[in-house]
Structures are given as C-alpha cells and as structure tokens.
Amino acid sequence: MCEFCIRHGEGKKWYLQARNYSQDLLSDVRRQEFIAGFFRGSDNLQEGVEGLRKAAQAPAFVRRAISRRVTRQAKKQHFGQVLPLEDVREIFGFVNQIVRVPCVCRHATLGREARYCYGVSMGADRVFGDAIGNLDDSFLFGPNSAGLETLTAEAALEAFAGHEREGLCHTVWTFVTPFIGGVCNCDRSDCLAMRSTVTHDFKVMFRAEYVAEVNPDQCKGCRSCMRLCQFGAMAYSAANQKAFVDQRACYGCGVCRSACSKDAIALHPRAEVAAVAKLW
Ligand code: SF4
Ligand code: SF4
C-alpha cells in the first residue's frame, strides 16, 4: 500500500474511498480557491515546462533538493497515482458526476485543446461543474471547445477504453489532498506530471498498487505490448522469443494488457511482489 492508502484509506486503496470525493471536502473554501486557480492558471504551466527543462540541466545535488521540495509540496496539493482500468470502473461506479474537461497539460505542451481529463465528484449533482463552470471563458479554450461534457459512467468507461488503446495511462489526482477531483489519461510526451515523474525523477505521482507480469506459457512473442508501455518496462528476449516485464520499471498501469490477444499479461498486487513492494 502506498502512503496515501495508509493516511487516507485506512490501509485500503485511498482512491476507492468515497469520502475522498465528498462534497464536504470540496466545500472547503481554500480547496475551491486552489481548484479555481489550477484551471485559471493553465498558461502558467508553460513556465512549468521551461522550469523542468532548466532543472534537468542542474547539478545532481540541486536536482535532488528540487525533487524533494516538488514532491513534498505536490503531496499536499496536487498528487496523483497510476491505476488500471478496473479501478477506474470502480470509481465510476460510486461517483455521481463525471465531467470531461480539456487537459491543462496538453494546452501547455501542445498549445491546443485535448479532452483526456475527467472531473469526478460525489454529493450534489453538479458539484464539479459548479466548481469550475464559472471559469469557462478562461479554461475552455478556442472556438471549437465542447465545453464541460457530463457523461454517464458507461460512456466515460468506453472513452477510457479508447484512451487505453491509444496507450494512455490512467491516473487519479488530488486537489488539496486527500480530496480527489480528477481521473486523467496521461502520456509521457504531453503530460507534465508524467514527464516530471518519469523523465526527470521529480515525483508528483505514485506507481499503481499493482505490477505486471508476462506468463511465458501464453506469450507468443508478437511484441505488440511493447509499443504501449510508456515506462520502458517491457522487454523482449530473443533467445526465448517472449516478452517480459522489468518489474522495477513497471508502474502497474495495465495498459500493455490491451495489446495482448493471448491474455498473457496479468497485474499482481504490488504489496505481494517482494522486489517492488516498497517501490512507489
Ligand atoms: S502482446 Fe502478449 S503475446 Fe505478444 S509479446 Fe506481449 S505478452 Fe507476448
Ligand atoms: S509493463 Fe507495467 S508500466 Fe508498462 S504498460 Fe505494462 S503495466 Fe504499464
């Protein structure tokens, strides 16, 4: 279990605890201000892109100090965790509002709207929409914006399955921890959180509560799974003609499974795999 499961989930998966999505938490004025600032400040992310680039060139001891500070601050305000599609399904089973919104990262990195982020909430019907609805002018970019789209759980899950086929990794996000306000679909080239965590080792999200393994008896060595792994965790043994997972590199997203027609890849609870049980 990650430290958020211990602190905010009583030893169970913290992102499956309904109270972490509650209207009570969202009604905190400081949290509402943070959310408003987050969506208003999407242009500031451009500075974040530049900051990451500069930090990557700093000496190692400076990078370590920056990394500690970034992670400490992010854990209080806006921290994420990778999760597989089956856990997204569980979340969509108990929240009562799912709203698709443009991704602030893609706005900064691509300079255009891309709709890979989903606001979620419990309580009143329009809690999330009310929280950011009055920001439409500044947050929903461009003349072709679809605005805030309210989706059913089934429609949202179908969209997530499509994102998975694109190779995107699902993540949950806090807006002043422990409140969870979003489930997103990330990739390493466009998502600042993944770039920060995986490319630069400034961690702003945990690995999943799982880790993947290939069953060599079922693998036919087609390598289709390898092109979907964003973390460089899949490799191929020419001698065995099988794919295998480097579990120390694996984030447990489960996306590789969607490419495998042989059902050869399984996720195991991270806590049960000694080599990576404490690797977050
Ligand atoms: S997609 Fe499945 S069968 Fe093909 S290499 Fe990967 S694990 Fe093996
Ligand atoms: S090997 Fe691990 S990190 Fe890579 S796609 Fe599969 S589950 Fe995700």
GROMACS .gro file of C-alpha atoms and ligand atoms in nm:
model
  296
    1MET     CA    1   0.000   0.000   0.000
    2CYS     CA    2   0.127   0.350  -0.080
    3GLU     CA    3   0.148   0.611   0.196
    4PHE     CA    4  -0.182   0.769   0.085
    5CYS     CA    5  -0.359   0.433   0.139
    6ILE     CA    6  -0.228   0.435   0.496
    7ARG     CA    7  -0.303   0.803   0.563
    8HIS     CA    8  -0.622   0.849   0.364
    9GLY     CA    9  -0.757   0.500   0.304
   10GLU     CA   10  -0.717   0.319   0.637
   11GLY     CA   11  -0.499   0.061   0.468
   12LYS     CA   12  -0.726   0.016   0.166
   13LYS     CA   13  -0.691   0.183  -0.172
   14TRP     CA   14  -0.735   0.551  -0.085
   15TYR     CA   15  -0.880   0.636  -0.425
   16LEU     CA   16  -1.164   0.385  -0.375
   17GLN     CA   17  -1.281   0.559  -0.055
   18ALA     CA   18  -1.594   0.760  -0.138
   19ARG     CA   19  -1.523   1.012   0.138
   20ASN     CA   20  -1.215   1.133  -0.054
   21TYR     CA   21  -1.452   1.260  -0.326
   22SER     CA   22  -1.707   1.410  -0.088
   23GLN     CA   23  -1.890   1.738  -0.112
   24ASP     CA   24  -1.782   1.806   0.248
   25LEU     CA   25  -1.417   1.817   0.138
   26LEU     CA   26  -1.500   2.017  -0.173
   27SER     CA   27  -1.691   2.276   0.026
   28ASP     CA   28  -1.364   2.384   0.193
   29VAL     CA   29  -1.307   2.739   0.067
   30ARG     CA   30  -0.928   2.700   0.042
   31ARG     CA   31  -0.976   2.392  -0.173
   32GLN     CA   32  -1.222   2.570  -0.402
   33GLU     CA   33  -0.973   2.854  -0.444
   34PHE     CA   34  -0.699   2.604  -0.528
   35ILE     CA   35  -0.918   2.437  -0.791
   36ALA     CA   36  -1.016   2.769  -0.943
   37GLY     CA   37  -0.651   2.876  -0.953
   38PHE     CA   38  -0.547   2.544  -1.105
   39PHE     CA   39  -0.780   2.577  -1.400
   40ARG     CA   40  -0.726   2.950  -1.440
   41GLY     CA   41  -0.352   2.909  -1.430
   42SER     CA   42  -0.314   2.677  -1.725
   43ASP     CA   43  -0.093   2.931  -1.905
   44ASN     CA   44   0.144   2.920  -1.607
   45LEU     CA   45   0.210   2.556  -1.690
   46GLN     CA   46   0.412   2.683  -1.985
   47GLU     CA   47   0.653   2.820  -1.725
   48GLY     CA   48   0.649   2.477  -1.562
   49VAL     CA   49   0.761   2.318  -1.890
   50GLU     CA   50   1.052   2.562  -1.907
   51GLY     CA   51   1.129   2.510  -1.535
   52LEU     CA   52   1.151   2.133  -1.584
   53ARG     CA   53   1.386   2.178  -1.876
   54LYS     CA   54   1.618   2.402  -1.671
   55ALA     CA   55   1.602   2.180  -1.360
   56ALA     CA   56   1.702   1.879  -1.568
   57GLN     CA   57   2.029   2.053  -1.652
   58ALA     CA   58   2.115   2.142  -1.290
   59PRO     CA   59   2.386   1.954  -1.093
   60ALA     CA   60   2.273   1.630  -0.927
   61PHE     CA   61   2.265   1.768  -0.571
   62VAL     CA   62   2.048   2.060  -0.686
   63ARG     CA   63   1.814   1.822  -0.871
   64ARG     CA   64   1.777   1.610  -0.556
   65ALA     CA   65   1.690   1.916  -0.348
   66ILE     CA   66   1.438   2.036  -0.610
   67SER     CA   67   1.291   1.686  -0.630
   68ARG     CA   68   1.233   1.667  -0.253
   69ARG     CA   69   1.070   2.009  -0.247
   70VAL     CA   70   0.849   1.942  -0.551
   71THR     CA   71   0.728   1.609  -0.409
   72ARG     CA   72   0.664   1.747  -0.059
   73GLN     CA   73   0.458   2.035  -0.198
   74ALA     CA   74   0.272   1.819  -0.452
   75LYS     CA   75   0.171   1.566  -0.185
   76LYS     CA   76  -0.010   1.842   0.000
   77GLN     CA   77  -0.181   1.995  -0.301
   78HIS     CA   78  -0.194   1.804  -0.627
   79PHE     CA   79  -0.058   1.449  -0.627
   80GLY     CA   80  -0.155   1.153  -0.841
   81GLN     CA   81  -0.142   0.778  -0.869
   82VAL     CA   82  -0.147   0.543  -1.165
   83LEU     CA   83  -0.437   0.297  -1.165
   84PRO     CA   84  -0.567   0.030  -1.403
   85LEU     CA   85  -0.895   0.041  -1.591
   86GLU     CA   86  -1.070  -0.196  -1.348
   87ASP     CA   87  -1.013   0.051  -1.061
   88VAL     CA   88  -1.136   0.340  -1.279
   89ARG     CA   89  -1.450   0.130  -1.330
   90GLU     CA   90  -1.493   0.104  -0.952
   91ILE     CA   91  -1.460   0.481  -0.909
   92PHE     CA   92  -1.713   0.549  -1.184
   93GLY     CA   93  -1.944   0.305  -1.005
   94PHE     CA   94  -1.982   0.524  -0.696
   95VAL     CA   95  -1.927   0.889  -0.802
   96ASN     CA   96  -2.239   1.063  -0.918
   97GLN     CA   97  -2.091   1.312  -1.159
   98ILE     CA   98  -1.835   1.266  -1.437
   99VAL     CA   99  -1.744   1.570  -1.646
  100ARG     CA  100  -1.498   1.559  -1.934
  101VAL     CA  101  -1.281   1.869  -1.949
  102PRO     CA  102  -0.985   1.983  -2.159
  103CYS     CA  103  -0.643   1.880  -2.030
  104VAL     CA  104  -0.443   2.170  -1.889
  105CYS     CA  105  -0.114   1.990  -1.959
  106ARG     CA  106  -0.188   1.939  -2.328
  107HIS     CA  107  -0.289   2.302  -2.352
  108ALA     CA  108   0.058   2.395  -2.227
  109THR     CA  109   0.258   2.135  -2.419
  110LEU     CA  110   0.060   2.114  -2.746
  111GLY     CA  111  -0.096   2.461  -2.746
  112ARG     CA  112  -0.442   2.323  -2.816
  113GLU     CA  113  -0.736   2.155  -2.655
  114ALA     CA  114  -0.729   1.779  -2.599
  115ARG     CA  115  -1.001   1.615  -2.390
  116TYR     CA  116  -0.837   1.350  -2.176
  117CYS     CA  117  -0.934   1.463  -1.823
  118TYR     CA  118  -1.247   1.376  -1.627
  119GLY     CA  119  -1.368   1.565  -1.322
  120VAL     CA  120  -1.546   1.343  -1.070
  121SER     CA  121  -1.749   1.419  -0.760
  122MET     CA  122  -1.993   1.287  -0.505
  123GLY     CA  123  -2.282   1.467  -0.344
  124ALA     CA  124  -2.490   1.721  -0.532
  125ASP     CA  125  -2.541   1.658  -0.900
  126ARG     CA  126  -2.335   1.941  -1.038
  127VAL     CA  127  -2.065   1.978  -0.775
  128PHE     CA  128  -1.769   1.964  -1.010
  129GLY     CA  129  -1.941   2.165  -1.282
  130ASP     CA  130  -2.033   2.433  -1.028
  131ALA     CA  131  -1.673   2.446  -0.905
  132ILE     CA  132  -1.526   2.528  -1.244
  133GLY     CA  133  -1.830   2.616  -1.454
  134ASN     CA  134  -1.783   2.987  -1.398
  135LEU     CA  135  -1.430   2.958  -1.539
  136ASP     CA  136  -1.543   2.855  -1.884
  137ASP     CA  137  -1.414   3.168  -2.056
  138SER     CA  138  -1.061   3.122  -1.930
  139PHE     CA  139  -1.046   2.743  -1.915
  140LEU     CA  140  -1.230   2.614  -2.219
  141PHE     CA  141  -1.006   2.710  -2.499
  142GLY     CA  142  -1.088   2.813  -2.850
  143PRO     CA  143  -1.397   2.838  -3.064
  144ASN     CA  144  -1.433   2.462  -3.110
  145SER     CA  145  -1.449   2.374  -2.741
  146ALA     CA  146  -1.712   2.122  -2.643
  147GLY     CA  147  -1.743   2.290  -2.301
  148LEU     CA  148  -1.800   2.077  -1.994
  149GLU     CA  149  -1.941   1.741  -2.104
  150THR     CA  150  -2.133   1.546  -1.844
  151LEU     CA  151  -2.101   1.173  -1.917
  152THR     CA  152  -2.268   0.859  -1.784
  153ALA     CA  153  -2.037   0.606  -1.617
  154GLU     CA  154  -2.080   0.375  -1.918
  155ALA     CA  155  -1.989   0.647  -2.169
  156ALA     CA  156  -1.688   0.753  -1.960
  157LEU     CA  157  -1.565   0.394  -1.933
  158GLU     CA  158  -1.600   0.346  -2.306
  159ALA     CA  159  -1.393   0.661  -2.358
  160PHE     CA  160  -1.129   0.530  -2.114
  161ALA     CA  161  -1.108   0.201  -2.303
  162GLY     CA  162  -1.041   0.406  -2.616
  163HIS     CA  163  -0.772   0.609  -2.437
  164GLU     CA  164  -0.614   0.283  -2.327
  165ARG     CA  165  -0.599   0.159  -2.685
  166GLU     CA  166  -0.414   0.485  -2.762
  167GLY     CA  167  -0.161   0.376  -2.498
  168LEU     CA  168  -0.259   0.638  -2.238
  169CYS     CA  169  -0.208   0.564  -1.871
  170HIS     CA  170  -0.494   0.630  -1.623
  171THR     CA  171  -0.424   0.840  -1.314
  172VAL     CA  172  -0.621   0.990  -1.020
  173TRP     CA  173  -0.544   1.338  -0.883
  174THR     CA  174  -0.595   1.526  -0.560
  175PHE     CA  175  -0.695   1.890  -0.538
  176VAL     CA  176  -0.562   1.968  -0.190
  177THR     CA  177  -0.505   1.616  -0.061
  178PRO     CA  178  -0.698   1.400   0.019
  179PHE     CA  179  -0.981   1.533  -0.200
  180ILE     CA  180  -0.982   1.358  -0.538
  181GLY     CA  181  -1.129   1.565  -0.819
  182GLY     CA  182  -1.000   1.411  -1.139
  183VAL     CA  183  -0.921   1.093  -1.329
  184CYS     CA  184  -0.693   1.155  -1.627
  185ASN     CA  185  -0.524   0.984  -1.919
  186CYS     CA  186  -0.155   1.062  -1.940
  187ASP     CA  187   0.137   1.007  -2.168
  188ARG     CA  188   0.499   1.088  -2.134
  189SER     CA  189   0.532   1.331  -2.420
  190ASP     CA  190   0.241   1.564  -2.338
  191CYS     CA  191   0.157   1.518  -1.970
  192LEU     CA  192   0.368   1.732  -1.739
  193ALA     CA  193   0.309   1.505  -1.439
  194MET     CA  194   0.444   1.201  -1.620
  195ARG     CA  195   0.728   1.397  -1.770
  196SER     CA  196   0.816   1.535  -1.429
  197THR     CA  197   0.792   1.197  -1.253
  198VAL     CA  198   0.930   0.954  -1.508
  199THR     CA  199   1.164   1.160  -1.723
  200HIS     CA  200   1.305   1.396  -1.458
  201ASP     CA  201   1.250   1.198  -1.136
  202PHE     CA  202   1.059   1.485  -0.972
  203LYS     CA  203   0.783   1.264  -0.837
  204VAL     CA  204   0.430   1.403  -0.842
  205MET     CA  205   0.252   1.068  -0.867
  206PHE     CA  206   0.279   0.719  -0.719
  207ARG     CA  207   0.310   0.400  -0.916
  208ALA     CA  208  -0.004   0.183  -0.918
  209GLU     CA  209  -0.091  -0.059  -0.640
  210TYR     CA  210  -0.004  -0.330  -0.896
  211VAL     CA  211   0.281  -0.461  -1.102
  212ALA     CA  212   0.264  -0.655  -1.430
  213GLU     CA  213   0.400  -0.997  -1.525
  214VAL     CA  214   0.404  -1.188  -1.854
  215ASN     CA  215   0.311  -1.556  -1.845
  216PRO     CA  216   0.571  -1.708  -2.080
  217ASP     CA  217   0.350  -2.010  -2.147
  218GLN     CA  218   0.087  -1.786  -2.305
  219CYS     CA  219   0.316  -1.530  -2.474
  220LYS     CA  220   0.371  -1.586  -2.846
  221GLY     CA  221   0.636  -1.315  -2.876
  222CYS     CA  222   0.447  -1.079  -3.106
  223ARG     CA  223   0.580  -0.772  -2.914
  224SER     CA  224   0.253  -0.579  -2.957
  225CYS     CA  225   0.252  -0.496  -2.585
  226MET     CA  226   0.590  -0.325  -2.603
  227ARG     CA  227   0.471  -0.032  -2.810
  228LEU     CA  228   0.210   0.062  -2.548
  229CYS     CA  229   0.434   0.077  -2.240
  230GLN     CA  230   0.514   0.442  -2.158
  231PHE     CA  231   0.762   0.345  -1.889
  232GLY     CA  232   1.012   0.136  -2.082
  233ALA     CA  233   0.922  -0.159  -1.862
  234MET     CA  234   0.865  -0.421  -2.132
  235ALA     CA  235   1.149  -0.604  -2.298
  236TYR     CA  236   1.188  -0.894  -2.536
  237SER     CA  237   1.408  -1.199  -2.501
  238ALA     CA  238   1.532  -1.304  -2.845
  239ALA     CA  239   1.655  -1.633  -2.700
  240ASN     CA  240   1.315  -1.721  -2.552
  241GLN     CA  241   1.111  -1.532  -2.813
  242LYS     CA  242   0.895  -1.396  -2.531
  243ALA     CA  243   0.822  -1.055  -2.387
  244PHE     CA  244   0.891  -0.992  -2.020
  245VAL     CA  245   0.836  -0.712  -1.769
  246ASP     CA  246   1.111  -0.530  -1.583
  247GLN     CA  247   0.909  -0.501  -1.263
  248ARG     CA  248   1.133  -0.233  -1.116
  249ALA     CA  249   1.044  -0.008  -1.409
  250CYS     CA  250   0.676  -0.111  -1.424
  251TYR     CA  251   0.420   0.145  -1.300
  252GLY     CA  252   0.140  -0.113  -1.298
  253CYS     CA  253  -0.092   0.077  -1.533
  254GLY     CA  254  -0.204  -0.242  -1.707
  255VAL     CA  255  -0.220  -0.073  -2.047
  256CYS     CA  256   0.006  -0.338  -2.205
  257ARG     CA  257  -0.273  -0.593  -2.147
  258SER     CA  258  -0.497  -0.424  -2.401
  259ALA     CA  259  -0.249  -0.510  -2.679
  260CYS     CA  260  -0.220  -0.878  -2.591
  261SER     CA  261  -0.450  -1.110  -2.783
  262LYS     CA  262  -0.315  -1.407  -2.582
  263ASP     CA  263  -0.418  -1.269  -2.243
  264ALA     CA  264  -0.060  -1.334  -2.135
  265ILE     CA  265  -0.013  -1.029  -1.908
  266ALA     CA  266  -0.151  -1.010  -1.553
  267LEU     CA  267  -0.138  -0.745  -1.282
  268HIS     CA  268  -0.042  -0.857  -0.931
  269PRO     CA  269  -0.084  -0.656  -0.610
  270ARG     CA  270   0.243  -0.465  -0.567
  271ALA     CA  271   0.242  -0.547  -0.195
  272GLU     CA  272   0.271  -0.919  -0.279
  273VAL     CA  273   0.577  -0.886  -0.503
  274ALA     CA  274   0.869  -0.851  -0.262
  275ALA     CA  275   1.110  -0.694  -0.511
  276VAL     CA  276   0.884  -0.392  -0.573
  277ALA     CA  277   0.653  -0.387  -0.270
  278LYS     CA  278   0.813  -0.068  -0.139
  279LEU     CA  279   0.883   0.091  -0.475
  280TRP     CA  280   0.649   0.384  -0.538
  281SF4     S1  281   0.134  -0.890  -2.668
  281SF4    FE1  282   0.109  -1.074  -2.542
  281SF4     S2  283   0.171  -1.240  -2.675
  281SF4    FE2  284   0.250  -1.055  -2.769
  281SF4     S3  285   0.459  -1.033  -2.684
  281SF4    FE3  286   0.324  -0.917  -2.549
  281SF4     S4  287   0.271  -1.063  -2.387
  281SF4    FE4  288   0.353  -1.182  -2.556
  282SF4     S1  289   0.471  -0.313  -1.824
  282SF4    FE1  290   0.391  -0.209  -1.644
  282SF4     S2  291   0.418   0.009  -1.685
  282SF4    FE2  292   0.440  -0.097  -1.882
  282SF4     S3  293   0.235  -0.090  -1.973
  282SF4    FE3  294   0.251  -0.286  -1.861
  282SF4     S4  295   0.169  -0.241  -1.656
  282SF4    FE4  296   0.211  -0.041  -1.755
   0.00000   0.00000   0.00000
